[in-house]
Amino acid sequence: MFTLRRDRPILLATAICAVGVPLSAAAWLSARTAGLAAHLGAAGGVPARIGAVDADLTGAIRLADDALGELVAADAVEASVALESLLAGALRADEIRVAGPRVSLHVDADGDSDLARLARRLIHRPDSPDSPDARDAAAARGRLRRIVVSSGTLSAQDRKSVV
């Protein structure tokens, strides 16, 4: 027969684990998400925001409420891995789904845009086409099978040159 006196430490340990483990995991995930947004913002030179991160057992990672400054925002960006890639031991995005993207760009008089400048800052160009970085980048580009975009908006404004 169980007694309350003997079961009290077990109940206390269970309660601590039931509350502490999820809170610790949430705090760790929040810190890592904020760190990722800060790194992305520093690389792009604009403030970045990632609202939430979710992952499932099928290899899909979903970032919700994302933004890069005032230029690009999305309700969600989800990257998924095909079973074929998982079985081959390669963890890479085979498909990217973007839900509710909102892009607002300004085109300069010379045809350049703030979105193009942001993309150039985010994409690292290797010095030589024969460098290991170039081979890795070329291999990575060939892996993505498709990008699916649903219900978004694009607004573009031209900036008049001021003389």
XYZ file of C-alpha atoms in Angstrom:
163
model
C 0.000 0.000 0.000
C 1.240 3.482 -0.906
C 1.490 6.177 1.691
C 1.412 9.893 1.050
C 4.535 10.416 3.138
C 6.594 8.004 1.056
C 5.115 9.184 -2.284
C 5.610 12.897 -1.590
C 9.205 13.049 -2.990
C 8.102 11.169 -6.100
C 5.176 13.546 -6.613
C 7.460 16.553 -6.080
C 10.051 15.263 -8.581
C 7.303 14.510 -11.107
C 5.820 17.995 -10.712
C 9.238 19.639 -11.116
C 9.937 17.641 -14.276
C 6.440 18.231 -15.661
C 6.835 21.991 -15.302
C 10.587 22.505 -15.502
C 11.431 20.501 -18.601
C 8.894 22.211 -20.932
C 9.741 25.661 -19.536
C 13.472 25.046 -19.979
C 12.949 23.765 -23.518
C 10.795 26.787 -24.386
C 13.382 29.207 -22.972
C 16.206 27.473 -24.867
C 14.234 27.479 -28.134
C 13.318 31.140 -27.692
C 16.964 32.079 -27.121
C 18.111 30.081 -30.170
C 15.355 31.630 -32.330
C 16.340 35.140 -31.209
C 19.986 34.305 -31.940
C 19.106 33.073 -35.429
C 17.086 36.229 -36.129
C 19.950 38.410 -34.880
C 22.454 36.553 -37.081
C 20.190 36.808 -40.126
C 19.576 40.500 -39.453
C 23.304 41.194 -39.107
C 24.047 39.339 -42.359
C 21.346 41.250 -44.241
C 21.855 44.613 -42.559
C 18.158 44.834 -41.655
C 16.208 43.879 -38.539
C 14.998 40.280 -38.762
C 12.120 38.632 -36.917
C 11.183 34.978 -36.444
C 7.988 34.593 -34.463
C 7.951 30.855 -33.799
C 9.726 27.658 -34.783
C 8.045 24.282 -35.098
C 9.480 20.961 -36.245
C 7.830 17.608 -36.796
C 9.027 14.044 -37.071
C 8.772 14.021 -40.867
C 11.702 16.434 -41.149
C 9.723 19.625 -41.771
C 10.725 22.858 -40.038
C 8.261 25.747 -39.972
C 9.135 29.345 -39.168
C 6.072 31.481 -38.489
C 5.653 35.274 -38.545
C 8.950 36.035 -40.293
C 10.281 39.358 -41.560
C 13.422 40.951 -42.944
C 13.050 44.633 -42.203
C 10.210 46.277 -44.087
C 11.137 44.513 -47.323
C 10.016 40.926 -46.874
C 7.558 39.299 -44.479
C 5.709 35.978 -44.489
C 3.069 34.287 -42.405
C 5.128 31.083 -42.519
C 8.114 29.516 -44.249
C 8.314 25.729 -44.147
C 11.213 23.621 -45.356
C 10.688 19.889 -45.708
C 12.976 16.972 -46.367
C 11.989 14.180 -48.743
C 12.076 10.613 -47.453
C 14.629 9.776 -50.138
C 17.011 12.407 -48.715
C 16.473 11.233 -45.141
C 17.170 7.622 -46.090
C 20.329 8.756 -47.899
C 21.461 10.460 -44.688
C 21.241 13.968 -46.144
C 19.363 16.533 -44.071
C 18.581 19.206 -46.634
C 15.528 21.113 -47.779
C 13.945 19.447 -50.795
C 10.912 21.734 -50.828
C 10.210 25.170 -49.376
C 6.663 26.419 -48.886
C 6.013 30.116 -48.251
C 2.585 31.104 -46.976
C 1.372 34.697 -47.208
C 4.546 36.444 -48.362
C 4.537 40.228 -48.499
C 7.312 41.890 -50.494
C 7.626 45.662 -50.694
C 10.562 46.911 -52.728
C 11.830 50.189 -54.098
C 13.518 50.322 -57.484
C 16.169 52.993 -58.021
C 16.564 55.015 -61.201
C 19.460 52.768 -62.266
C 17.288 49.627 -61.993
C 18.748 48.348 -58.718
C 16.416 47.694 -55.803
C 16.668 47.464 -52.052
C 15.553 43.822 -52.276
C 18.381 43.024 -54.733
C 20.885 44.689 -52.384
C 19.545 42.607 -49.491
C 19.848 39.421 -51.547
C 23.442 40.284 -52.471
C 24.294 40.795 -48.793
C 22.724 37.469 -47.823
C 24.249 35.399 -50.634
C 27.946 34.800 -50.126
C 29.742 34.614 -53.433
C 32.834 32.402 -53.398
C 36.059 33.927 -54.736
C 36.811 31.123 -57.149
C 34.526 28.681 -58.979
C 36.916 25.864 -58.004
C 36.868 26.591 -54.278
C 35.231 24.075 -51.895
C 32.661 26.737 -51.014
C 31.721 27.068 -54.686
C 31.320 23.297 -55.092
C 29.207 23.102 -51.904
C 27.072 26.042 -53.038
C 26.542 24.482 -56.482
C 25.595 21.149 -54.919
C 23.209 22.859 -52.511
C 21.495 24.747 -55.348
C 20.858 21.498 -57.211
C 19.106 19.860 -54.247
C 16.075 22.108 -53.882
C 13.251 20.589 -55.905
C 10.671 23.351 -55.688
C 9.458 26.456 -53.906
C 5.697 26.781 -53.419
C 4.292 30.246 -52.709
C 0.675 30.795 -51.709
C -1.439 33.963 -51.498
C 1.088 36.754 -51.244
C 1.509 40.364 -52.257
C 4.223 42.247 -54.104
C 4.426 45.999 -54.209
C 7.156 47.814 -56.096
C 7.755 51.538 -56.209
C 10.240 53.369 -58.340
C 12.338 56.075 -56.799
C 12.806 59.116 -58.977
C 16.397 60.226 -59.298
C 17.002 63.538 -57.618
C 19.502 65.824 -59.332
